[in-house]
Coordinates of C-alpha atoms in Angstrom, one line a residue:
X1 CA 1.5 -6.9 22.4
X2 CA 2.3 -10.3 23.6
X3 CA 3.1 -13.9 21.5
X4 CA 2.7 -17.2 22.7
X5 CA 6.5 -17.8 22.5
X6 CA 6.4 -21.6 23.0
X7 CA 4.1 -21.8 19.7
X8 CA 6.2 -19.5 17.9
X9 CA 9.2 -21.8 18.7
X10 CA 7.1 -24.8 16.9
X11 CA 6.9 -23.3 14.3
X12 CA 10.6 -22.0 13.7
X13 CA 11.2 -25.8 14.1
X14 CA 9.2 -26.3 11.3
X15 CA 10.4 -23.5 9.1
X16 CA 6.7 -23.1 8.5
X17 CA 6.4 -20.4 5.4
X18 CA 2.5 -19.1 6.5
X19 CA 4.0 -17.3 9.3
X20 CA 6.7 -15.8 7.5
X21 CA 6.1 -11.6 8.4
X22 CA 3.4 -12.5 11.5
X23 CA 6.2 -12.6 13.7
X24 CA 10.5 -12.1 14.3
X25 CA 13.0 -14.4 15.8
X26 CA 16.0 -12.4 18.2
X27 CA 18.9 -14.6 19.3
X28 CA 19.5 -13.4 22.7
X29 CA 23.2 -15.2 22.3
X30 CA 24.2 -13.3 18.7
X31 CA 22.3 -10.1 19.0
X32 CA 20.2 -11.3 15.7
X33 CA 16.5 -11.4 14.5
X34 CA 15.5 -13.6 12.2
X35 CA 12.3 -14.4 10.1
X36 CA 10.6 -17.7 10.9
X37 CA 11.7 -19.6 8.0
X38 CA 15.4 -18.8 8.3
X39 CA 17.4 -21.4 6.9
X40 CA 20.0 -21.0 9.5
X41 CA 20.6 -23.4 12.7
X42 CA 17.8 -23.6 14.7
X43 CA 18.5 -21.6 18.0
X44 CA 17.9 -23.0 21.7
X45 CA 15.0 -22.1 22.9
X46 CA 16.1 -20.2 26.5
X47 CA 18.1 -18.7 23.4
X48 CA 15.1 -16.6 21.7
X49 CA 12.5 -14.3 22.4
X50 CA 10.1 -13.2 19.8
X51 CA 8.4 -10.2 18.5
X52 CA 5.7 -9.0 16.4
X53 CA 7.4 -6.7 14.2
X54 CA 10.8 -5.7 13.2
X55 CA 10.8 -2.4 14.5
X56 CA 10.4 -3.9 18.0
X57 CA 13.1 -6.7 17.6
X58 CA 15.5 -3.2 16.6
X59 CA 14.0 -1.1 19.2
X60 CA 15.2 -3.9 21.8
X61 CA 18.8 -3.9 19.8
X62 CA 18.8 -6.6 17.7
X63 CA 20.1 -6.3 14.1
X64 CA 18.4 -8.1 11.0
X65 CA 20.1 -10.7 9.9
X66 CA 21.8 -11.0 7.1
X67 CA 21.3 -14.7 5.7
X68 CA 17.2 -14.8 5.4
X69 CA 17.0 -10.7 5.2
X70 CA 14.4 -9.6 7.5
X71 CA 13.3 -6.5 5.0
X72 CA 11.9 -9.2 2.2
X73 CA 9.4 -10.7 4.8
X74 CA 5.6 -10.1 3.7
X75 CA 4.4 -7.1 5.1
X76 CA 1.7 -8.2 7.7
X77 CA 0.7 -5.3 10.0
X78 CA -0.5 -6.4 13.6
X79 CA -2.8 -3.1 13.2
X80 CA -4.5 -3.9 10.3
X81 CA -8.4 -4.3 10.7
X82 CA -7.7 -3.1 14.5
X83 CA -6.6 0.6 14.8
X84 CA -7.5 2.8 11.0
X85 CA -5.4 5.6 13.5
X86 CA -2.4 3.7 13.1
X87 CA -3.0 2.0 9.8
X88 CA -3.0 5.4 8.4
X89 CA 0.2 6.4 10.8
X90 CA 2.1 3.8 9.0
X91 CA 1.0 4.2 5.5
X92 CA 2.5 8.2 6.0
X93 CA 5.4 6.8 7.7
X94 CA 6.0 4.2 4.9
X95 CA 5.9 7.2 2.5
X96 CA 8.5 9.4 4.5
X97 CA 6.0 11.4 6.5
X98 CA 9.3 11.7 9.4
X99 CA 11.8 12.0 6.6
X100 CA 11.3 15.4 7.0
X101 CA 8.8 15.4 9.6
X102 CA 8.1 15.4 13.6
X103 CA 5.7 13.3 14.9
X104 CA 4.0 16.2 16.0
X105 CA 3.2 17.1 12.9
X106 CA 2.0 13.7 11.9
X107 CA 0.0 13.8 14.7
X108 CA -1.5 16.5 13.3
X109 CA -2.2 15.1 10.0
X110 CA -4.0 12.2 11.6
X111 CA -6.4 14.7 13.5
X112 CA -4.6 13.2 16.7
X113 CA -2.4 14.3 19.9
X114 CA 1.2 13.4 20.0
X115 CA 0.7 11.7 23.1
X116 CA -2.2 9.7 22.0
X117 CA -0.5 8.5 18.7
X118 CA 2.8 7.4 21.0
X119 CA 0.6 5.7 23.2
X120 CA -1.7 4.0 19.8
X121 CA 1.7 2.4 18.3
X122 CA 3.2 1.5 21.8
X123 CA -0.6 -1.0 22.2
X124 CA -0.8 -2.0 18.4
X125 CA 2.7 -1.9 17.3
X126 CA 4.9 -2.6 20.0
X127 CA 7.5 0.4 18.7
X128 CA 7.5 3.9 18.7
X129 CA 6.7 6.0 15.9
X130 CA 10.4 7.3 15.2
X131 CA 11.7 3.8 16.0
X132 CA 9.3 2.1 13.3
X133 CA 10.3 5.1 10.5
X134 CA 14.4 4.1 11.4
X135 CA 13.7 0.3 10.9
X136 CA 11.7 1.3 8.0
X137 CA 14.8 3.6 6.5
X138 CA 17.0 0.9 7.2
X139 CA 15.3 -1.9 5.6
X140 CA 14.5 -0.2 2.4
X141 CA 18.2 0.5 2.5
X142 CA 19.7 -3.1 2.8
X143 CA 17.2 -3.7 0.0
X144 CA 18.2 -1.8 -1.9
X145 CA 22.1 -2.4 -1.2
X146 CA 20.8 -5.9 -2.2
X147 CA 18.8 -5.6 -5.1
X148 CA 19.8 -2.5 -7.0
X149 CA 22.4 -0.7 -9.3
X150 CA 22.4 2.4 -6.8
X151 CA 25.3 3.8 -5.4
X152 CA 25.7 4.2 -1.4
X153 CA 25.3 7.8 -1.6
X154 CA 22.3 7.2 -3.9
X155 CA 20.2 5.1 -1.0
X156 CA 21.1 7.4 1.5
X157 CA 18.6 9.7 -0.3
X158 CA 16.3 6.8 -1.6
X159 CA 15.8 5.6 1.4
X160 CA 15.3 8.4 3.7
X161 CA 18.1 9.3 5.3
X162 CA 18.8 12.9 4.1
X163 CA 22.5 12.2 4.5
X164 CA 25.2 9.8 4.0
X165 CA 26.3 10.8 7.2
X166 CA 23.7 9.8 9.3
X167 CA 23.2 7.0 7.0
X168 CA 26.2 5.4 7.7
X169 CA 25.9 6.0 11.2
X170 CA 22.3 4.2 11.2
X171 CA 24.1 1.3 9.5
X172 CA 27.1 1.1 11.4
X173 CA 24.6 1.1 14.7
X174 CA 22.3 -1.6 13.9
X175 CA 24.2 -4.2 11.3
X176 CA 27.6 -3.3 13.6
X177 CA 29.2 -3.0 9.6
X178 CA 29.2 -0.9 6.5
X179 CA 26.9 -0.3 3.7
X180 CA 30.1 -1.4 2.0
X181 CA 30.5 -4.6 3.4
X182 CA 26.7 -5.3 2.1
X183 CA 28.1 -4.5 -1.0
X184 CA 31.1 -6.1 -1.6
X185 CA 29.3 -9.1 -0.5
X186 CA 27.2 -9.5 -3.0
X187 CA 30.6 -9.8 -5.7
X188 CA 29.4 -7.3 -7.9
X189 CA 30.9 -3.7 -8.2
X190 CA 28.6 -1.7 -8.5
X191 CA 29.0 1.5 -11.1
X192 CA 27.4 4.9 -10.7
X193 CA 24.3 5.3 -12.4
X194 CA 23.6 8.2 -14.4
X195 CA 19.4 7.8 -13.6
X196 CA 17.5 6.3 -11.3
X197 CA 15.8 3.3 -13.1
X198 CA 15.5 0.8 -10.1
X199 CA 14.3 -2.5 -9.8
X200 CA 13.0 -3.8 -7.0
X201 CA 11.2 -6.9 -5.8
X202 CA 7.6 -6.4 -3.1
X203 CA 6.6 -9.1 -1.2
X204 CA 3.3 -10.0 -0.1
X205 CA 1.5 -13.2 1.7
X206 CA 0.3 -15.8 -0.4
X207 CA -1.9 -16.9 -1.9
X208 CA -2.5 -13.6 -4.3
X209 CA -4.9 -13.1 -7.4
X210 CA -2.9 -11.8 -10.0
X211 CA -5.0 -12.5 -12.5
X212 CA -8.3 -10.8 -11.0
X213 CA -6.2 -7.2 -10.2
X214 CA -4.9 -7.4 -13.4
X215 CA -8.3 -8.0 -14.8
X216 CA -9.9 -4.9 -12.8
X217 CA -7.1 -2.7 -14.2
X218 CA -7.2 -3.5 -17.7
X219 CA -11.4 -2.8 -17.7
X220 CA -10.4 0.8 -15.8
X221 CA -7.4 2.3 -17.8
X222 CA -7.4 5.8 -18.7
X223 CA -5.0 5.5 -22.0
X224 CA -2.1 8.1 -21.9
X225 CA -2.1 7.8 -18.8
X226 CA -1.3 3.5 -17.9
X227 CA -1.5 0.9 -19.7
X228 CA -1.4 -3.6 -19.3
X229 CA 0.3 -5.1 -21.7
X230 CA 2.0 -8.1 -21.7
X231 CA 1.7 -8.8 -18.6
X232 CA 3.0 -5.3 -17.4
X233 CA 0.9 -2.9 -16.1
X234 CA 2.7 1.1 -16.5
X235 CA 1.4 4.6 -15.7
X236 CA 2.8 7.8 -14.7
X237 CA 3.1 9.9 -11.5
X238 CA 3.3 13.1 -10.1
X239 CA 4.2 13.4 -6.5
X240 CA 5.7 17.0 -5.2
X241 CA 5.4 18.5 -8.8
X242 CA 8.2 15.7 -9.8
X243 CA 7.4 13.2 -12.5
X244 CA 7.7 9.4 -12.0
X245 CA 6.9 6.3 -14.2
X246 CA 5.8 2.9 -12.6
X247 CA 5.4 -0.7 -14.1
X248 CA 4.9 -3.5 -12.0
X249 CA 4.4 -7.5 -12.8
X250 CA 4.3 -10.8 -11.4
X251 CA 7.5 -11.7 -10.4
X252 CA 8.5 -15.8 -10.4
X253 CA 7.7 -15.8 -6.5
X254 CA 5.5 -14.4 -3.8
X255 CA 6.6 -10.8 -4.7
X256 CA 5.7 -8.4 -7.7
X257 CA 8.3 -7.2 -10.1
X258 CA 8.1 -3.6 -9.8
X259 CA 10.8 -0.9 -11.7
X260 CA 10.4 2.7 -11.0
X261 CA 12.1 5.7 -12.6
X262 CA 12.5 8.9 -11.0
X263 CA 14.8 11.8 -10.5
X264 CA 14.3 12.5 -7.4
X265 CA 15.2 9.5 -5.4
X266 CA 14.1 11.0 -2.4
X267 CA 10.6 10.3 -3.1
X268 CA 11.2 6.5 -3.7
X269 CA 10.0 5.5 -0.3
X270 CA 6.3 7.1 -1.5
X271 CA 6.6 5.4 -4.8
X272 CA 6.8 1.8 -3.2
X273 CA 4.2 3.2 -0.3
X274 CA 1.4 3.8 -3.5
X275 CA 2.7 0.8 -5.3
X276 CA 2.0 -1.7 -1.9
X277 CA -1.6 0.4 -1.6
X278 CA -2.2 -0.1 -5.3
X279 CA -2.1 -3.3 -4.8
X280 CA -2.8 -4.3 -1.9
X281 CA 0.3 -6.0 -0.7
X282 CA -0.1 -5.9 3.0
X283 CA -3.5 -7.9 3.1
X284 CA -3.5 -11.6 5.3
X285 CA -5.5 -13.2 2.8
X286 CA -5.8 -16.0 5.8
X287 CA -7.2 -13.7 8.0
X288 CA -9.7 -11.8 5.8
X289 CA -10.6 -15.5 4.3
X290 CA -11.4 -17.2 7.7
X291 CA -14.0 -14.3 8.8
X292 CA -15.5 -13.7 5.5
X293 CA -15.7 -17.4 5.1
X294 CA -18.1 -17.7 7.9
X295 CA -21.1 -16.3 5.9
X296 CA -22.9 -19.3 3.6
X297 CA -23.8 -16.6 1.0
X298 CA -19.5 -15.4 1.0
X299 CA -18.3 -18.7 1.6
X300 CA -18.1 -20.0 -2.2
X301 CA -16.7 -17.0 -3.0
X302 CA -13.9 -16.8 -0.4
X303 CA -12.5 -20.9 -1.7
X304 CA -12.9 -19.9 -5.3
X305 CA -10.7 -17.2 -5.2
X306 CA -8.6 -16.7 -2.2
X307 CA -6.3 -14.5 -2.6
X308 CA -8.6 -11.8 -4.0
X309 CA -7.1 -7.9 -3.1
X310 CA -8.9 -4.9 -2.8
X311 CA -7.4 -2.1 -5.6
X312 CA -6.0 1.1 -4.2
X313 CA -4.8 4.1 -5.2
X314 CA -1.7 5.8 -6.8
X315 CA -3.7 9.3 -6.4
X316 CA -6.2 9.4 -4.0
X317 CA -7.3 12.9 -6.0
X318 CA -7.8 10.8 -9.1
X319 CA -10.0 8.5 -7.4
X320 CA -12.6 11.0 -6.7
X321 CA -12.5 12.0 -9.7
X322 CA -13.0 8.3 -11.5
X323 CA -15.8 8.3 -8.6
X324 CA -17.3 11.3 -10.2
X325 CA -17.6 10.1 -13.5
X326 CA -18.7 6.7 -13.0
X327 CA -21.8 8.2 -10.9
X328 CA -24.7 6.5 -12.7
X329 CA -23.1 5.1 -16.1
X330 CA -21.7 2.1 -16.8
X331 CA -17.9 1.4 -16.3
X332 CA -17.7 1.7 -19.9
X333 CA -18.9 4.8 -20.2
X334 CA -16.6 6.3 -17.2
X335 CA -13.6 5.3 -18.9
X336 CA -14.4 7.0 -22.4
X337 CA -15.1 10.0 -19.8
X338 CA -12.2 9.1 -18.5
X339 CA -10.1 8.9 -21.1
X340 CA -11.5 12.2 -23.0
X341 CA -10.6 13.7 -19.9
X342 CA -6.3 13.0 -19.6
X343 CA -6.6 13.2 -23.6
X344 CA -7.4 16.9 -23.3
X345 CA -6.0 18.1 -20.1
X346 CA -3.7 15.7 -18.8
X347 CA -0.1 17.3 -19.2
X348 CA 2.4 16.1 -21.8
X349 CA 5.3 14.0 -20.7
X350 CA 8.9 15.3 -21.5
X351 CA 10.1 13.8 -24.3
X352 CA 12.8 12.0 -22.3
X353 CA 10.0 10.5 -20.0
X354 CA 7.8 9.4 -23.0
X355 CA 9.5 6.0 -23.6
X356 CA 7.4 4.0 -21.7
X357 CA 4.8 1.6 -24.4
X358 CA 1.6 4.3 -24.6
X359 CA 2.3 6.5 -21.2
X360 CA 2.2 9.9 -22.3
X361 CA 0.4 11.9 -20.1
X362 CA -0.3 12.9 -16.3
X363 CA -3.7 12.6 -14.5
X364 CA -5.0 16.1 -15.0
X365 CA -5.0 18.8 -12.0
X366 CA -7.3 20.0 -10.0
X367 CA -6.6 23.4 -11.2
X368 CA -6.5 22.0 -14.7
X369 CA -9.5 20.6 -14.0
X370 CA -10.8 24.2 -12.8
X371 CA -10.0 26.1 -15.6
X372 CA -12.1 24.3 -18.0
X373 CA -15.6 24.0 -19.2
X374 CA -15.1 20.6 -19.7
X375 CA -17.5 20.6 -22.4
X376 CA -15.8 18.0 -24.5
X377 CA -17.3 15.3 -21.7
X378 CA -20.9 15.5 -22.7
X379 CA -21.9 15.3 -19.2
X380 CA -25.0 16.6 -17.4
X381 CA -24.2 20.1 -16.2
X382 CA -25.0 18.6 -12.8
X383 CA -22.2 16.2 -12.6
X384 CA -20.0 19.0 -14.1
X385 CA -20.6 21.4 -11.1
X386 CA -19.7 18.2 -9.0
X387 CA -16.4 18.1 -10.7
X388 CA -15.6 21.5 -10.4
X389 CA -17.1 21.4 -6.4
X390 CA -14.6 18.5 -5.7
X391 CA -11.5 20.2 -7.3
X392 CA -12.6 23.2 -5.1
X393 CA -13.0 21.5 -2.1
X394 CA -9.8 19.4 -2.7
X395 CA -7.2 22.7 -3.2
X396 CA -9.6 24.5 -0.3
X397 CA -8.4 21.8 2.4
X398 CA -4.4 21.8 2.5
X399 CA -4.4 17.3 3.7
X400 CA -8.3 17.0 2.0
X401 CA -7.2 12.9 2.6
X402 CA -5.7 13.6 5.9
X403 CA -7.4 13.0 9.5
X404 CA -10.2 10.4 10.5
X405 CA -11.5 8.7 8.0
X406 CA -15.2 9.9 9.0
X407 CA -13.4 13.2 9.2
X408 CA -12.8 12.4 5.5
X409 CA -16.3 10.9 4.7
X410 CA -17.9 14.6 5.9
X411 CA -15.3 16.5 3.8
X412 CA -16.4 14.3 0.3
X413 CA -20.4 14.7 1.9
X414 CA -19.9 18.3 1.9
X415 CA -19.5 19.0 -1.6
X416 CA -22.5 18.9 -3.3
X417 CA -23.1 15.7 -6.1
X418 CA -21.1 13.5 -4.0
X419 CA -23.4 10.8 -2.2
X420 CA -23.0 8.4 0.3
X421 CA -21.8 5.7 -2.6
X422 CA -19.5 8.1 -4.2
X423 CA -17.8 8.8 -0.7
X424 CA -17.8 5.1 0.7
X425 CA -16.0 4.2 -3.0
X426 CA -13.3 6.7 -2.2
X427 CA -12.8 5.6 1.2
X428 CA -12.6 1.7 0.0
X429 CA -10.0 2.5 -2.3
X430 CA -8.2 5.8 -1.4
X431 CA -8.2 5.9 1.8
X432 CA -7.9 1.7 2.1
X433 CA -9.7 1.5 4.7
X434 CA -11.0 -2.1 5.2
X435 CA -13.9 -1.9 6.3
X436 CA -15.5 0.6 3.7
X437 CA -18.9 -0.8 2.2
X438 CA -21.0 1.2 -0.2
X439 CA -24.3 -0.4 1.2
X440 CA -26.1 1.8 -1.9
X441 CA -24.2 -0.3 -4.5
X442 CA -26.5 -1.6 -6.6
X443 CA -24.3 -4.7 -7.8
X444 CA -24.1 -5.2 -4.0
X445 CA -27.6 -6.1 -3.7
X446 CA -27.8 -7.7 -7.1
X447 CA -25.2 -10.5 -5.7
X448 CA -26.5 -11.3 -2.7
X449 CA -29.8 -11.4 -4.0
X450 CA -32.4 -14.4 -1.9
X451 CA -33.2 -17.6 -3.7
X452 CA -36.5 -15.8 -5.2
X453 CA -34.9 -12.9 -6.7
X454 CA -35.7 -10.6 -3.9
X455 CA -33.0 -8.2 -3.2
X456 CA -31.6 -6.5 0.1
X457 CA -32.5 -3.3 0.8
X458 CA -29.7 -0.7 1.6
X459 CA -30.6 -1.0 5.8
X460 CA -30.6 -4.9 5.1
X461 CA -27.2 -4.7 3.4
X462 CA -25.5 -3.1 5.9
X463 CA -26.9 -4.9 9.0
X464 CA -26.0 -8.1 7.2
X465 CA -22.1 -6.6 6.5
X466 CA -21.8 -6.4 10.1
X467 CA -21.2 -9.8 10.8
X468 CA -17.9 -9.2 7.8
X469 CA -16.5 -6.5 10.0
X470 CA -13.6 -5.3 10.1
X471 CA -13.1 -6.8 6.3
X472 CA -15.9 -5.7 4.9
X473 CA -14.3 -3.9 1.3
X474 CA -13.2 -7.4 0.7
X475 CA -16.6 -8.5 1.2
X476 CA -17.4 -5.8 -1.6
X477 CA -14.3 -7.1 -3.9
X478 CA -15.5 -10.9 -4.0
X479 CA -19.5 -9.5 -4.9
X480 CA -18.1 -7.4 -7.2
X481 CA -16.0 -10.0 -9.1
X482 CA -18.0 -12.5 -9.0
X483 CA -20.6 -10.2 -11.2
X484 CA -18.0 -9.0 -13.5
X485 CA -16.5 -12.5 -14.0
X486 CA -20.2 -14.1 -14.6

């Protein structure tokens, strides 16, 4: 990956704030990397040499520094839209995949060589796999030295490390200082907390569309289970049997207030992963706007609401399963269904985990799922079987949302009642990839119906979406909200 160096030294001149994430500073003469709008001294330029991530300004030996805090940059990802191989290499790595993991094994998951992935993040990242999982570790951990209530030993495990041993000696090797020092900088002693209840603060790249997330949430929630009140959107979780409880909201900045409880803190770093994928944090609205923007019939769409994010998932399992039910009804309708269904088989929360305003339940199982008639839906015995078929297929396949995403695509094909709509919907918002696009969508066609009324057929749809490639789920997202905001 190369920069043009003498235009990234412009604009570290100017401090300009757009390209705060694209790209990271290193002071040859203080061993430091900076973000671009760091308000320190402005270094000479036979001084600097830039990079386009911070795992490759570590990887070269530079430490982050400690003034404009390198780990609260926007998360901009030179792969996104360019390699789904390492998009999804990086979304596992972000949730601790090589925690615990080899790269071998990630490898694996990805339906790729070990050799081929190396070679994958050495051409679109610039790093190495283990290299971009350390910076990762250690970033999350001088966040969270910054920002939270957690003792030392506490983001050892939070973030990754396993042990404060090696995380001390992580530290100590790339900030040359501490944990401690981090801490007793800040001028706050920090007690030992007796639960995890942290607070924490995710950045993405303006300009964002609060209001239009918020707004597809609050039409989709499955009570018990979330909820979006004032302002606050909550839910609960389930990741490696353990329970968890989100709620995230628009912080005073370009971040989102997010405060997570858990137990085990090990599984914080897949907490924030699902959070960013939830909503869509790492998206360059610039980017996605300037392609889209290209097309007449997107173009209006694009100014009036630039910032507009594609919704993820916290459960890619649950997904399906909203998919499922919203097969041929109206939204409406697939959130009663929806509903009735956490109502009657979504598992109790402990009474000490029931404190959140109306979360009370877990998204149901699959086996759950399995073991019932599910009569109290109403559905078509059809749609039933389709259900069940899913859950089958999903505890059948030990990573069911592992490997290629057309590897994926043929796994959701294969189980009978799911349909090219129902599997491109899953894709858009499970597996996040960008360039999903349900051509069948009816609403699709309905919005980029011709001046007479005439709409596109499906071939028509998707030979006119080329043109929006690689964005083309965001082309989806703006159709889609224009119609429901008309």
């Amino acid at each position: 990956m190369t920069l043009d160096q003498d235009t990234c030294y412009a604009i570290i001149s100017a401090r300009d704030s757009r390209y705060d994430g694209r790209f990271f500073t290193a002071v040859k003469t203080t061993g430091i990397y900076c973000r671009p709008i760091c308000p320190a001294r402005l270094p000479k330029r036979e001084n600097v040499i830039f990079y386009p991530s911070a795992a490759v300004a570590q990887e070269e030996g530079f430490r982050p520094c400690l003034r404009c805090r390198p780990e609260t940059a926007p998360d901009t990802p030179a792969w996104r839209g360019t390699s789904s191989s390492v998009g999804r290499a990086l979304r596992l790595i972000e949730e601790g995949a090589l925690d615990s993991g080899t790269v071998e094994q990630m490898a694996a998951r990805l339906g790729l060589g070990e050799r081929q992935l190396r070679r994958l993040f050495l051409k679109h990242v610039g790093a190495s796999p283990v290299s971009v999982a350390l910076t990762r570790r250690l970033l999350l951990a001088k966040q969270l030295l910054h920002e939270t209530d957690l003792t030392i030993t506490q983001i050892a495990m939070a973030s990754g490390f396993g042990s404060i041993r090696r995380f001390n000696e992580s530290f100590q090797q790339v900030f040359k200082t501490a944990p401690s020092f981090l801490r007793r900088e800040s001028g706050v002693e920090r007690p030992c907390i007796p639960a995890a209840d942290i607070r924490l603060k995710l950045r993405y790249r303006p300009p964002y569309d609060w209001g239009a997330i918020a707004g597809f949430m609050k039409a989709r929630l499955y009570p018990g289970l979330e909820t979006f009140e004032a302002g606050i959107y909550r839910r609960s979780l389930c990741l490696d049997g353990q329970i968890g409880l989100v709620a995230v909201a628009q912080g005073k900045g370009d971040w989102l207030d997010v405060r997570v409880r858990l137990r085990d803190l090990t599984l914080l770093p897949k907490v924030i992963a699902r959070v960013r994928e939830a909503f869509d944090l790492a998206a360059d609205p610039d980017v996605i706007g300037a392609l889209l923007g290209q097309d007449p019939a997107l173009q209006g769409l694009v100014l009036r609401r630039p910032g507009l994010r594609v919704p993820g998932a916290f459960n890619p399992f649950e997904i399906g399963i909203r998919a499922i039910l919203g097969q041929q009804i109206s939204v409406t309708a697939a959130i009663k269904l929806g509903a009735s269904l956490v109502s009657e088989l979504g598992k109790a929360l402990p009474n000490e985990w029931a404190q959140e305003a109306g979360v009370s339940r877990l998204f149901p199982s699959a086996e759950s799922i399995l073991a019932s008639s599910l009569d109290f839906l109403g559905m078509p015995q059809a749609r039933v079987r389709c259900l069940k078929a899913y859950c089958e297929a999903f505890l059948a396949q030990e990573d069911f949302f592992g490997g290629d995403t057309q590897l994926v695509l043929a796994r959701l094909l294969g189980v009978k009642g799911i349909g090219p709509w129902t599997a491109s919907y899953v894709a858009l918002r499970a597996l996040r990839d960008p360039d999903a696009f349900p051509a069948e969508d009816v609403a699709l066609a309905r919005g980029l119906a011709l001046p007479g009324g005439e709409r596109p057929s499906r071939d028509a749809l998707e030979q006119w979406s080329q043109a929006w490639r690689p964005w083309r789920a965001y082309a989806a997202q703006h159709i889609w909200t224009e119609l429901a905001s008309g």
